[in-house]
mmCIF file of C-alpha atoms and ligand atoms in Angstrom:
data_model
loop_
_atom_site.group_PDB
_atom_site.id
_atom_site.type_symbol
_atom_site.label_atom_id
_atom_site.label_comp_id
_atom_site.label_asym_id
_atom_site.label_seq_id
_atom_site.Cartn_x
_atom_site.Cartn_y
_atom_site.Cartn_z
ATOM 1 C CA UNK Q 109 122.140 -86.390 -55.675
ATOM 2 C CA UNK Q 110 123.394 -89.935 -55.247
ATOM 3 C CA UNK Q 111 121.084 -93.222 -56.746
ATOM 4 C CA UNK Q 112 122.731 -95.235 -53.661
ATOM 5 C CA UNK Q 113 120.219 -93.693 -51.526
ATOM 6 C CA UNK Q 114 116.214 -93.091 -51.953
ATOM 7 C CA UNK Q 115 115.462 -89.811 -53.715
ATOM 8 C CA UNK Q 116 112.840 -88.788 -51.024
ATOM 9 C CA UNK Q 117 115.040 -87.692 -48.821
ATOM 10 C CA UNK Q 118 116.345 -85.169 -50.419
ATOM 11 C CA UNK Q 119 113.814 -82.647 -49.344
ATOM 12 C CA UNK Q 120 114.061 -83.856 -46.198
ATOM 13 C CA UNK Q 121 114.876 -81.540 -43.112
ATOM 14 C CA UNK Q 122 117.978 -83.003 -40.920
ATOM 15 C CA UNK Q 123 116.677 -83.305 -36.830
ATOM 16 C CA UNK Q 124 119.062 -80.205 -35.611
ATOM 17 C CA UNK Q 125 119.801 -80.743 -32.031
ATOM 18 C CA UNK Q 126 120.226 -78.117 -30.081
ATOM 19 C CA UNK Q 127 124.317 -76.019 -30.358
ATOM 20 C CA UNK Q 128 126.715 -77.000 -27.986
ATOM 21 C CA UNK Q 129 129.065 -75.217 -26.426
ATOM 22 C CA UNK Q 130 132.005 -76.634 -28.554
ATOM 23 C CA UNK Q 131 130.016 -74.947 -31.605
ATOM 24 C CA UNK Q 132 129.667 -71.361 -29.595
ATOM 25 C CA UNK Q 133 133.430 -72.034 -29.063
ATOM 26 C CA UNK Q 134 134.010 -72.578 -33.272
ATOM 27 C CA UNK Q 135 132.177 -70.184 -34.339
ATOM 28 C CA UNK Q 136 132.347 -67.097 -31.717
ATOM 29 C CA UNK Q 137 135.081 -67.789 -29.775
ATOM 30 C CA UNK Q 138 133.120 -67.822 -26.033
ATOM 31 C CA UNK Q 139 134.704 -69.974 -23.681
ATOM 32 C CA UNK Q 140 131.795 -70.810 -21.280
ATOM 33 C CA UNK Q 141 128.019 -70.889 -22.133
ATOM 34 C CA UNK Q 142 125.003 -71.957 -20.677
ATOM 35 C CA UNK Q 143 122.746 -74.673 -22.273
ATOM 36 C CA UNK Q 144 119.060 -74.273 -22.557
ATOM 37 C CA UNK Q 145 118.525 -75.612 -26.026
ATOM 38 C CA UNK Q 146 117.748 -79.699 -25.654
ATOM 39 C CA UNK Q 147 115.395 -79.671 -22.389
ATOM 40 C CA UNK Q 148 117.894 -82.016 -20.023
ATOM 41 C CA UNK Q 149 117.363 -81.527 -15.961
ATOM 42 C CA UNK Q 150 120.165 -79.143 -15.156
ATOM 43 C CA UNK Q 151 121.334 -81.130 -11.915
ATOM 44 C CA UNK Q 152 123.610 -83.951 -12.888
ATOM 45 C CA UNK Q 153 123.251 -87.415 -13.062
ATOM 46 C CA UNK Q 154 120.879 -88.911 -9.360
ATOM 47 C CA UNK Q 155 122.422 -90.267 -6.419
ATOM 48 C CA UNK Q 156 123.744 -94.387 -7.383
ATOM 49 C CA UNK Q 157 123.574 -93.638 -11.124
ATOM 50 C CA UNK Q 158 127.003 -93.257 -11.975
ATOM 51 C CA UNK Q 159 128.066 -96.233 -9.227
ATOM 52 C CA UNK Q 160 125.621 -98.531 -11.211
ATOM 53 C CA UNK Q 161 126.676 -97.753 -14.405
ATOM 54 C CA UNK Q 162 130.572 -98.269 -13.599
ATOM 55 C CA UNK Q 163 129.890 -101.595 -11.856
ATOM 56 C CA UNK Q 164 128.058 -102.928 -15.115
ATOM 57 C CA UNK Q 165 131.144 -101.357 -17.226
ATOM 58 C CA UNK Q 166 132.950 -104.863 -15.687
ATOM 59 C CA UNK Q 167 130.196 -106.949 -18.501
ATOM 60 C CA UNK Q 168 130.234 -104.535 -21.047
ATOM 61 C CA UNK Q 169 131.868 -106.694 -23.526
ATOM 62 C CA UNK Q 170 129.134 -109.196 -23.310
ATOM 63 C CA UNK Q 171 125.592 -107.961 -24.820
ATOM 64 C CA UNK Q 172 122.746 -106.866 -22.572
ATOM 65 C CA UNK Q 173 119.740 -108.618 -21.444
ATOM 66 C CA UNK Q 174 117.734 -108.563 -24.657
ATOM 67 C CA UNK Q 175 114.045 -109.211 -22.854
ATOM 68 C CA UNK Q 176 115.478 -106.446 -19.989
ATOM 69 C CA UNK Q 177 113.626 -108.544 -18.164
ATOM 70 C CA UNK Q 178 114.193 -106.915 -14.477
ATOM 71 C CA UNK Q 179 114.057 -103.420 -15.733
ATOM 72 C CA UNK Q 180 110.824 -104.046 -17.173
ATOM 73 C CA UNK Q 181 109.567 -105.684 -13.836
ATOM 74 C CA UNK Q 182 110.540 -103.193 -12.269
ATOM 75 C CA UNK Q 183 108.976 -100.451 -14.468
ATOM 76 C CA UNK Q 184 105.795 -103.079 -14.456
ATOM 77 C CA UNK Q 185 105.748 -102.674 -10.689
ATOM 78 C CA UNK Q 186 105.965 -99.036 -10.383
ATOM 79 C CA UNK Q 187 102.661 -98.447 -12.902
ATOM 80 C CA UNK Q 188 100.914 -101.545 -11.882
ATOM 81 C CA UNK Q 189 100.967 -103.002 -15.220
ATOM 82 C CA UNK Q 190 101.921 -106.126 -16.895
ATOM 83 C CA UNK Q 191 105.947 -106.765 -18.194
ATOM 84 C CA UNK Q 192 104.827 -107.845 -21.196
ATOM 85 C CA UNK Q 193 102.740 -104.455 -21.675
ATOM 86 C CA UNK Q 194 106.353 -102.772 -21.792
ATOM 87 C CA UNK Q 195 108.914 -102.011 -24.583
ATOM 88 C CA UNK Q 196 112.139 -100.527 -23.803
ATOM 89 C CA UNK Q 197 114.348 -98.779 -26.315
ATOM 90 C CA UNK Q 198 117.024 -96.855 -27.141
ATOM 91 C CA UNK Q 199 115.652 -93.249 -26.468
ATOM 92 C CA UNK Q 200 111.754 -92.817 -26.483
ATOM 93 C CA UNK Q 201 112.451 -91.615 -30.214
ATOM 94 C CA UNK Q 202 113.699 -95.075 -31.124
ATOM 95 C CA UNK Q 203 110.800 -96.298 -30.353
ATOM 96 C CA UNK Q 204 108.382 -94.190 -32.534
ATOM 97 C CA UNK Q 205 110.144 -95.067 -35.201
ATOM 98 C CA UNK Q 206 109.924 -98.623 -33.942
ATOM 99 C CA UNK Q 207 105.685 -97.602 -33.517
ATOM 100 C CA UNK Q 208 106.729 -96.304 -37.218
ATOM 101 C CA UNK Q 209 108.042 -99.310 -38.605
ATOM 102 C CA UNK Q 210 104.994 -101.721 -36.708
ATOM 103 C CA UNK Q 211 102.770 -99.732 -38.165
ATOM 104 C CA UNK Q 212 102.914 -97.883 -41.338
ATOM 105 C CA UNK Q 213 103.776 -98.959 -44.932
ATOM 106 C CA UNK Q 214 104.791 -96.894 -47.604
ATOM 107 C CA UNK Q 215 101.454 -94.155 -48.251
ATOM 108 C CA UNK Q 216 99.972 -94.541 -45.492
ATOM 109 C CA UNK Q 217 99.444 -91.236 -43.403
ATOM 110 C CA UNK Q 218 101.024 -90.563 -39.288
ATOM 111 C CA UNK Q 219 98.799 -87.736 -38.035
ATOM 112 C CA UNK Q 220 100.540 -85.168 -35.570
ATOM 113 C CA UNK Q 221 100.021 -81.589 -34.537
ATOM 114 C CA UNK Q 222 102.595 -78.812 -36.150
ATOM 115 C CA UNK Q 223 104.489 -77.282 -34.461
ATOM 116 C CA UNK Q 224 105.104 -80.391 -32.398
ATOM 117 C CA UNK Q 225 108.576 -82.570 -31.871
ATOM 118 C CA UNK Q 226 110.430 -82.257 -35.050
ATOM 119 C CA UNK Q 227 111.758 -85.704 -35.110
ATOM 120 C CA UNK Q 228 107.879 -86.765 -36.056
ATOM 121 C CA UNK Q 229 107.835 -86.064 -39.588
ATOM 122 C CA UNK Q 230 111.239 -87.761 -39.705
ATOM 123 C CA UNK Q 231 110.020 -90.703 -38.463
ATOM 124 C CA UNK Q 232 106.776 -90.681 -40.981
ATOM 125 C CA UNK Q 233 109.462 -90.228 -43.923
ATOM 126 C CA UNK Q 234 111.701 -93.033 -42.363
ATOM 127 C CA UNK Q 235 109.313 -95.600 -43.322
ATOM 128 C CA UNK Q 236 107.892 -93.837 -46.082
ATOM 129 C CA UNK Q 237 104.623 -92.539 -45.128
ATOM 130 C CA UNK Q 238 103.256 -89.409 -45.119
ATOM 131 C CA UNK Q 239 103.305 -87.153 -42.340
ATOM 132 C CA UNK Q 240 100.175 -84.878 -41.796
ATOM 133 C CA UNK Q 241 100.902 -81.894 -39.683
ATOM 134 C CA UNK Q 242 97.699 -80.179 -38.570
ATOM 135 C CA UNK Q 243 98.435 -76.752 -37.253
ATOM 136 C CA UNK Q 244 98.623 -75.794 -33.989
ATOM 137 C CA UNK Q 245 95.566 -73.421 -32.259
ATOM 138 C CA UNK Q 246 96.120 -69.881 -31.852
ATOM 139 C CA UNK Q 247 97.124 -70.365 -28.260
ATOM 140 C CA UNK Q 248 100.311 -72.881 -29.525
ATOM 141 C CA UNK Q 249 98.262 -76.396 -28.754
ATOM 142 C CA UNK Q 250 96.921 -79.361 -30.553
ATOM 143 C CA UNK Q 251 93.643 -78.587 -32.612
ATOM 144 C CA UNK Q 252 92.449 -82.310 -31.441
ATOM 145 C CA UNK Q 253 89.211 -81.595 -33.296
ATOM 146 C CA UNK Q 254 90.935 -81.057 -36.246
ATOM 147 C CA UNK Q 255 93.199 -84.240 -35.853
ATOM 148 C CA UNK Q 256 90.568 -86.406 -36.016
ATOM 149 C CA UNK Q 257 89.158 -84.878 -38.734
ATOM 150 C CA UNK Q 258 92.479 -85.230 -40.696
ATOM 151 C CA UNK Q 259 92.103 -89.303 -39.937
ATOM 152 C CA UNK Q 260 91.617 -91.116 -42.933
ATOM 153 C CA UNK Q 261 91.590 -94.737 -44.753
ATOM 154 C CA UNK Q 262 95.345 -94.165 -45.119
ATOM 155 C CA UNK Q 263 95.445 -93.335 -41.513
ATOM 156 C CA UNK Q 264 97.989 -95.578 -39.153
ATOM 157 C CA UNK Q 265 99.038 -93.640 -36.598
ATOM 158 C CA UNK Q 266 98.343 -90.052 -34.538
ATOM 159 C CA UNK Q 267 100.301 -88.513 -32.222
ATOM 160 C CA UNK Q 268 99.534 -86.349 -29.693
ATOM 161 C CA UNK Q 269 102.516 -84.919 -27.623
ATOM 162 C CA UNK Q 270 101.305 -84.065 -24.294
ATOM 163 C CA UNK Q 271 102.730 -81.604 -23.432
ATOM 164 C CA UNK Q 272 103.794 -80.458 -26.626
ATOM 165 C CA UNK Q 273 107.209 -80.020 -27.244
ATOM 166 C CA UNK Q 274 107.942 -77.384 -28.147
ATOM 167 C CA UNK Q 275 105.216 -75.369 -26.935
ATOM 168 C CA UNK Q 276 104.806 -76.742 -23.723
ATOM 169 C CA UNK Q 277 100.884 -76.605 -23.782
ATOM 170 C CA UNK Q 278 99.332 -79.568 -22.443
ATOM 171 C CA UNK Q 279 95.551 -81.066 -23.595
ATOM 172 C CA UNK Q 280 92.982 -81.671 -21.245
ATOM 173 C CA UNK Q 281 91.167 -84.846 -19.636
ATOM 174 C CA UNK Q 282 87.520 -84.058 -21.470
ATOM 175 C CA UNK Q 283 89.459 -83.043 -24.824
ATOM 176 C CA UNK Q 284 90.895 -86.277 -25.146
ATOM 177 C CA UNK Q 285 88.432 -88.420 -24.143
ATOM 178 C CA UNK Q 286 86.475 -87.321 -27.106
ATOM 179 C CA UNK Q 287 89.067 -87.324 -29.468
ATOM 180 C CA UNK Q 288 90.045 -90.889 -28.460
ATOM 181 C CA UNK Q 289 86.224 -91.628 -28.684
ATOM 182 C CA UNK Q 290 86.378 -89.920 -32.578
ATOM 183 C CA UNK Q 291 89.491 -91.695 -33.309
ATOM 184 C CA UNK Q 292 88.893 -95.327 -35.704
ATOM 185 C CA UNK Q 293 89.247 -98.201 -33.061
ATOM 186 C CA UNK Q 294 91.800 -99.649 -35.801
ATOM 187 C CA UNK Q 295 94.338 -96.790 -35.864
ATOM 188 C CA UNK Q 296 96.832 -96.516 -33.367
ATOM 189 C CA UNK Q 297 97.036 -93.439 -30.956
ATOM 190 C CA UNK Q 298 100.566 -92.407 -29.523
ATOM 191 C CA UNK Q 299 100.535 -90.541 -26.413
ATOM 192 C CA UNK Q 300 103.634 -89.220 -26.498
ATOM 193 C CA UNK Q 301 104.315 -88.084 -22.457
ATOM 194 C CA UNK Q 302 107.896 -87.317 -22.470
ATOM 195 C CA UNK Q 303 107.835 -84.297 -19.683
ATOM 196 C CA UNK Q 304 105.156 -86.277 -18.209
ATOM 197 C CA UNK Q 305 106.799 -85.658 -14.153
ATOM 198 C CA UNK Q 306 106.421 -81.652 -14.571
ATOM 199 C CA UNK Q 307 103.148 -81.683 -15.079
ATOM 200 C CA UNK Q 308 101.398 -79.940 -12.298
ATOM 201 C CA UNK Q 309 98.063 -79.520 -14.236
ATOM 202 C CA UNK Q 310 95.435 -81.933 -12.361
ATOM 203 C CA UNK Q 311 93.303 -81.717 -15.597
ATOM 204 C CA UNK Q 312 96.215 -83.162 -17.945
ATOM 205 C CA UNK Q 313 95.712 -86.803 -17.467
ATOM 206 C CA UNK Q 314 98.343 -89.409 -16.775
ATOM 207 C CA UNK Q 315 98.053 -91.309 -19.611
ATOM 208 C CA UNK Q 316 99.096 -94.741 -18.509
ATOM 209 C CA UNK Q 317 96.770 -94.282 -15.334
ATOM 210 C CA UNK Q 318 93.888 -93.036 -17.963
ATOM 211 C CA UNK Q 319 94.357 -94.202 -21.064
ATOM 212 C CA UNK Q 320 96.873 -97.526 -21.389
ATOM 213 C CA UNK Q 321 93.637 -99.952 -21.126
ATOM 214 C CA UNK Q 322 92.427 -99.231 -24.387
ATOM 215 C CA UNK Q 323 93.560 -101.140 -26.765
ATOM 216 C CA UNK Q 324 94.405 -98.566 -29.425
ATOM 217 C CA UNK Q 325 96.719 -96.514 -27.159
ATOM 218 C CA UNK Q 326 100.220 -96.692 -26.934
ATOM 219 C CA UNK Q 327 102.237 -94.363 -23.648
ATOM 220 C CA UNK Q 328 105.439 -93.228 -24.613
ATOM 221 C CA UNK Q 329 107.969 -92.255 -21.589
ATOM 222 C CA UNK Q 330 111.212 -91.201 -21.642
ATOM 223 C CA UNK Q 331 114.077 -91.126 -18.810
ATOM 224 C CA UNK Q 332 116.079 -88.463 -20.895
ATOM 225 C CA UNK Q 333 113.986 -85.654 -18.823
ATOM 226 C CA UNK Q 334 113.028 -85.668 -15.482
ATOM 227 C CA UNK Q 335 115.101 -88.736 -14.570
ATOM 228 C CA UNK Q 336 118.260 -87.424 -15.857
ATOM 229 C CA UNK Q 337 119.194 -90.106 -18.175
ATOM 230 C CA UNK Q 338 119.433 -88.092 -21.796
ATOM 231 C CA UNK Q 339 123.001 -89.578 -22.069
ATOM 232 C CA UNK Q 340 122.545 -93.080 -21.577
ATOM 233 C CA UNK Q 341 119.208 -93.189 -24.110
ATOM 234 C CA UNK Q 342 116.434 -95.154 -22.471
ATOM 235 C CA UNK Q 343 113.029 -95.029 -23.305
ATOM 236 C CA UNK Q 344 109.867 -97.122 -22.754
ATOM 237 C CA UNK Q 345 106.295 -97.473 -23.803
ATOM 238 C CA UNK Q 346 103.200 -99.220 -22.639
ATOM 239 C CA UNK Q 347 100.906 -100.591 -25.034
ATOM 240 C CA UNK Q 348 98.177 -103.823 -24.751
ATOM 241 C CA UNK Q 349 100.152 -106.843 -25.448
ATOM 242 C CA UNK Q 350 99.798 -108.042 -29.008
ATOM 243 C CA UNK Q 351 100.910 -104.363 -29.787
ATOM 244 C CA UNK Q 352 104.211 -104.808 -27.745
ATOM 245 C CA UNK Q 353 104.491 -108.227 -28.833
ATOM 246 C CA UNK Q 354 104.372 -106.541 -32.591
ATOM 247 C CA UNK Q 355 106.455 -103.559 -31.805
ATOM 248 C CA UNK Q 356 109.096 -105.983 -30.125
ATOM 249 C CA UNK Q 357 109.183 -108.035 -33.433
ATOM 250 C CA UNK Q 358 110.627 -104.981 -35.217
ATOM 251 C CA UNK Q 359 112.540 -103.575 -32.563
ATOM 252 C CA UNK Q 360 116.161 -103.361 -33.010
ATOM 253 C CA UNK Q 361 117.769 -106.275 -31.019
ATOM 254 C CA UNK Q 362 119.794 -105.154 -27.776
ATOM 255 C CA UNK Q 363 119.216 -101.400 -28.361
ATOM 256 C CA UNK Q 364 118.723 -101.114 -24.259
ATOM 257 C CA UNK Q 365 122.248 -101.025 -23.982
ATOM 258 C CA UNK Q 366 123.972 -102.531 -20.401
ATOM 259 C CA UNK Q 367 124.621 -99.139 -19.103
ATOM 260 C CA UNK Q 368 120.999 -97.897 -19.695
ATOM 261 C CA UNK Q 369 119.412 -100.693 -18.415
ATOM 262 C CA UNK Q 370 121.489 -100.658 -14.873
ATOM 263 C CA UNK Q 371 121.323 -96.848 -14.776
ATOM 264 C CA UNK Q 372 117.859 -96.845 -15.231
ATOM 265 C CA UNK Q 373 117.264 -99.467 -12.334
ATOM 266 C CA UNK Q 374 119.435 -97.012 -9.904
ATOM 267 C CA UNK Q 375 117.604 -94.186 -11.453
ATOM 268 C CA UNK Q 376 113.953 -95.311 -10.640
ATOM 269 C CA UNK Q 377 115.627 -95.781 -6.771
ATOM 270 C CA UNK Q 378 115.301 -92.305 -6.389
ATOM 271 C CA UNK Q 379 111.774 -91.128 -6.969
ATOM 272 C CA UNK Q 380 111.797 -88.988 -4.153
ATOM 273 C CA UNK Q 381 114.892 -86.753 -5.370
ATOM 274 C CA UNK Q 382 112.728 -86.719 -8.769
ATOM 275 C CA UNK Q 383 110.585 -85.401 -7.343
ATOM 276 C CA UNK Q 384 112.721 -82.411 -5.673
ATOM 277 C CA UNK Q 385 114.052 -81.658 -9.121
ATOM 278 C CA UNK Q 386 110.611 -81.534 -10.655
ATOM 279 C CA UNK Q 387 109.047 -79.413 -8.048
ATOM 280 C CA UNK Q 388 112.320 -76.535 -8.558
ATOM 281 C CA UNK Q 389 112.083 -76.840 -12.334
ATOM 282 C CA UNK Q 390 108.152 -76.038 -11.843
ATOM 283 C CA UNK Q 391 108.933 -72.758 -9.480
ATOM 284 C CA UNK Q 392 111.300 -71.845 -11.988
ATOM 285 C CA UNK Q 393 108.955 -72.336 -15.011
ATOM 286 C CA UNK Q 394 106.630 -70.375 -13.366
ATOM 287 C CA UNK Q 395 109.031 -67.539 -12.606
ATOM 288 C CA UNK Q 396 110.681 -67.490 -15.971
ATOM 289 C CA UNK Q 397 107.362 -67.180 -17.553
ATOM 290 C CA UNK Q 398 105.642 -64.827 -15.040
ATOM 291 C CA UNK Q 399 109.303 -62.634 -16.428
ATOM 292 C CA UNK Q 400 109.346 -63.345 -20.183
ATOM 293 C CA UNK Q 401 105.399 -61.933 -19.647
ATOM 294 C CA UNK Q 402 106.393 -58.760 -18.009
ATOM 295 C CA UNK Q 403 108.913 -58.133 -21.065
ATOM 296 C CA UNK Q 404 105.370 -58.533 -23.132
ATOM 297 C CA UNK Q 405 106.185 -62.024 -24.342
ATOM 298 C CA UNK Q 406 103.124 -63.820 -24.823
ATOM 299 C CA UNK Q 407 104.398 -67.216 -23.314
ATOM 300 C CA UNK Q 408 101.690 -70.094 -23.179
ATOM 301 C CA UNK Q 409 101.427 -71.524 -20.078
ATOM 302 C CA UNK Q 410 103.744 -74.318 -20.344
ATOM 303 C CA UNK Q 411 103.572 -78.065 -18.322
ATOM 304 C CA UNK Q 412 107.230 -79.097 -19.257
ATOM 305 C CA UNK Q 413 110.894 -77.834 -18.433
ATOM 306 C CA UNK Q 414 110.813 -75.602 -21.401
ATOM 307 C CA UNK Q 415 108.921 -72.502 -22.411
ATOM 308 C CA UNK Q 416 108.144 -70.978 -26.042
ATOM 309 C CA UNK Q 417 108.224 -67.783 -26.804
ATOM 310 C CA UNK Q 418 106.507 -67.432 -30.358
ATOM 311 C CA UNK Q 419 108.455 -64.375 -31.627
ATOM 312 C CA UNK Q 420 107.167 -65.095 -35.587
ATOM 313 C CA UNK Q 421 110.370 -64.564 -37.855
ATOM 314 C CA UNK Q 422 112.285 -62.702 -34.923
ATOM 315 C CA UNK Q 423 112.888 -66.356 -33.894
ATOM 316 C CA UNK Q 424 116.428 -66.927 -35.286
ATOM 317 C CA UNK Q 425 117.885 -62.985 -34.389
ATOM 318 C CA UNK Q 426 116.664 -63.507 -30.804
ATOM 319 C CA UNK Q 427 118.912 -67.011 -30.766
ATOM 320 C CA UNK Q 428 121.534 -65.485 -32.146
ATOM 321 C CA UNK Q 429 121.620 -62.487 -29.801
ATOM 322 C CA UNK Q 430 121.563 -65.439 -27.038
ATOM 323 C CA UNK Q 431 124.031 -67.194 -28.149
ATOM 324 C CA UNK Q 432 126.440 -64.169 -28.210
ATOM 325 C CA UNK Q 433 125.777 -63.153 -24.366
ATOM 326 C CA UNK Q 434 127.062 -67.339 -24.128
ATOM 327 C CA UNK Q 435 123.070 -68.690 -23.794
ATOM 328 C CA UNK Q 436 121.948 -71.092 -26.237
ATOM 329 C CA UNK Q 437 118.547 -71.305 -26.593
ATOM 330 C CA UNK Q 438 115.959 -73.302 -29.454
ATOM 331 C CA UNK Q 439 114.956 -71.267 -32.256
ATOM 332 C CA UNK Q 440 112.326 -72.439 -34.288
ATOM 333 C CA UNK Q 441 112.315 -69.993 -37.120
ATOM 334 C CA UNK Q 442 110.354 -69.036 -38.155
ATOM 335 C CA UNK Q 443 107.825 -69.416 -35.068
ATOM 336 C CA UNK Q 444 109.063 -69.084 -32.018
ATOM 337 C CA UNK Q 445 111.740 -70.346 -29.857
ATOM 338 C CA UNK Q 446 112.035 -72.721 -26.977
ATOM 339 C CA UNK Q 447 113.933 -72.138 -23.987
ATOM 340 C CA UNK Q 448 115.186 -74.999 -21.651
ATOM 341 C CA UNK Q 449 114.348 -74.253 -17.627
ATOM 342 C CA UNK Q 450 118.066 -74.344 -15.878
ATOM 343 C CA UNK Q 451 118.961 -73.357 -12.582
ATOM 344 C CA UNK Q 452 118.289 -69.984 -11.035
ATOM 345 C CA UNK Q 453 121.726 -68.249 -12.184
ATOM 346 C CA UNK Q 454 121.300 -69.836 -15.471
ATOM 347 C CA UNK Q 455 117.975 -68.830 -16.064
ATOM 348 C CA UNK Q 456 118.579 -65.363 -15.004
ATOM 349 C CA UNK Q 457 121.410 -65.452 -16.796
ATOM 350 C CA UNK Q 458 118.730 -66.431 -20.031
ATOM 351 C CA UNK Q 459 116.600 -63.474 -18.480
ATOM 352 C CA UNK Q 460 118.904 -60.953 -18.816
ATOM 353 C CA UNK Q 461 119.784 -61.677 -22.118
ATOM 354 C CA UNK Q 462 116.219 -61.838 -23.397
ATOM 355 C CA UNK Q 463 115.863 -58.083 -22.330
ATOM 356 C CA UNK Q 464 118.404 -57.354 -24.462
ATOM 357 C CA UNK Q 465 117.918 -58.798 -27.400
ATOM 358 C CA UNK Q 466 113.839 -58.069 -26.941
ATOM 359 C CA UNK Q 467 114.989 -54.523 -26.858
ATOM 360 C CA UNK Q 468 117.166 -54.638 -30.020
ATOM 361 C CA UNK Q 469 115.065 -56.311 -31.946
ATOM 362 C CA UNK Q 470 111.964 -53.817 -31.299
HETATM 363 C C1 PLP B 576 108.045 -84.981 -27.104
HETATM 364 C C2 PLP B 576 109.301 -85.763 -27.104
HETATM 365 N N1 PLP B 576 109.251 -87.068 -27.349
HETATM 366 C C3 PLP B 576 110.353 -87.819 -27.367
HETATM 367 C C4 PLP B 576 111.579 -87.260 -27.140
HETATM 368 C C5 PLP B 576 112.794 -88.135 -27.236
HETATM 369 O O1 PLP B 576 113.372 -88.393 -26.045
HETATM 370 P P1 PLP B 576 114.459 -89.537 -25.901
HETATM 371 O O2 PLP B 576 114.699 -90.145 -27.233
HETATM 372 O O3 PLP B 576 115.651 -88.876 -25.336
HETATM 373 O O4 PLP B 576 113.831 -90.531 -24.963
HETATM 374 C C6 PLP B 576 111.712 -85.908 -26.900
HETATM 375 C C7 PLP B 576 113.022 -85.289 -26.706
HETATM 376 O O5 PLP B 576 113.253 -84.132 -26.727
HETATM 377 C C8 PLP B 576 110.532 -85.134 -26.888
HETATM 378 O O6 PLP B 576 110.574 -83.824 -26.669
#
């Protein structure tokens, strides 16, 4: 233990991304595998991205547009909302620990379901609160009763991650209006809506459409999923202005980099081939999980690009067996594990490998 450093983080878990095929490559040798551990779109970068991106490369020794002022516009336009309603930043994780930092001083409590997105209790330790993890229901999704039960004086922030990565259950329209009606008016409720373009659930509200009026309730988006963008790390939120206005104070200055910024411009060009990719992600979902079931995997019916499997403590050996047929997939021993929706070949590739390790492990 060093004294350079504070002495609570010791105990804390490291975020583990998901393997890479350079660590498949260490470790067992296999030349070529197929990624389903970190829920990217499997089709490559849209149409103009890459064009947009190289043209900017020409500035990128002078810094970016700090206010990201036509990005935002342009984000503005497309949800009808004010600029000013809208923080960018680097990665939609940035900015909950930005939401962290605006928030939350040492002792006070963030509020999020367990198992959720592992980076949340992170986060919570990053600015030294505490982060209360109120277990999942028995069918793998928030217990929103129980959240705002756990609310209390110390309470800054809740989370709800809808859907929930990385279960991939998604709450409902009546369930959260009441638990946004239970919630204190002066604590500040994240709706985290990173897979927010696969939904296909017409009760799972879109939260800026729904919710982004109230002036408790911050939207979280990401372009890391659906719009193909995981590389370049943009995220944004919406919130009611004197939140932004706070969250902006704290934010980290220029952390919309150049690149992200013009490749997130080309990127929101092409809402129509979004749209194609989310609609063959869905038919896939709902053919790798209609499979998984027929191998008697109880899979929850997920709204994202990823689907759990809640295997208990066979989590890790299933991963493992995976990994050595050259398919990485998320285990989350020692609950379950989440696998990524790829294209057909790759997820049939996944399938075939889940009936054999299913089979060894009894
Ligand atoms: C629920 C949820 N929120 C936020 C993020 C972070 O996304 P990014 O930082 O790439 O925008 C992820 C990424 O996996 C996620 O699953």
């Amino acid at each position: 233990m060093t004294r350079l450093t504070r002495a609570d983080l010791e105990g804390l878990p490291a975020y583990v991304p998901g393997r890479s095929l350079a660590d498949l490559t260490r470790e067992l040798g296999i030349a070529e595998a197929i990624k389903l551990a970190s829920n990217e779109v499997p089709y490559g970068p849209l149409p103009g991205v890459i064009e947009a991106v190289t043209e900017t490369m020409r500035q990128s020794h002078r810094y970016p547009d700090m206010g990201v002022v036509a990005l935002r516009d342009a984000l503005a336009a497309r949800y009808g909302v004010a600029a000013d309603r809208i923080v960018t930043g680097c990665g939609s994780v940035a900015l909950a620990e930005t939401l962290a930092k605006a928030t939350c001083l040492p002792g006070d409590e963030i509020v999020h379901s367990w198992r959720s997105f592992e980076a949340y209790p992170i986060i919570s330790a990053g600015v030294g609160a505490t982060s209360v993890r109120v277990p999942n229901t028995a069918g793998h999704g928030h217990d929103l009763a129980a959240m705002a039960d756990a609310v209390t004086d110390r309470t800054r922030l809740v989370i709800v991650c809808n859907p929930n990565n990385p279960t991939g259950t998604a709450v409902h329209k009546a369930e959260l209006d009441r638990f946004l009606a239970a919630v204190p008016s002066d604590v500040l409720v994240v709706l985290d809506e990173a897979y927010r373009e696969l939904v296909t659930d017409p009760d799972v509200p879109d939260a800026i459409d729904t919710y982004a009026d109230r002036a408790n309730v911050v939207v979280l988006r990401t372009m890391s999923k659906a719009w193909g963008l995981a590389g370049l790390r943009m995220g944004y939120l919406v919130a009611q202005p004197a939140v932004a206005a706070a969250i902006r104070k704290v934010l980290t200055p220029f952390s919309t980099s150049l690149v992200a910024q013009a490749a997130a411009l080309a990127a929101l060009q092409q809402e129509d081939e979004v749209k194609r990719r989310c609609a063959l992600v869905v038919a896939e979902r709902d053919r790798v999980t209609e499979a998984l079931r027929k191998l008697n995997v109880e899979v929850p019916e997920s709204q994202a690009n990823f689907v759990w499997l809640p295997l208990g403590d066979k989590a890790a050996p299933f991963g493992a067996s995976c990994e050595g047929r050259g398919v990485i997939v998320r285990p989350f021993q020692p609950d379950g594990v989440r696998v990524t929706i790829g294209t057909a070949e790759e997820n049939d590739a996944f399938l075939a490998a889940a009936e054999i390790a299913l089979e060894q492990l009894g």
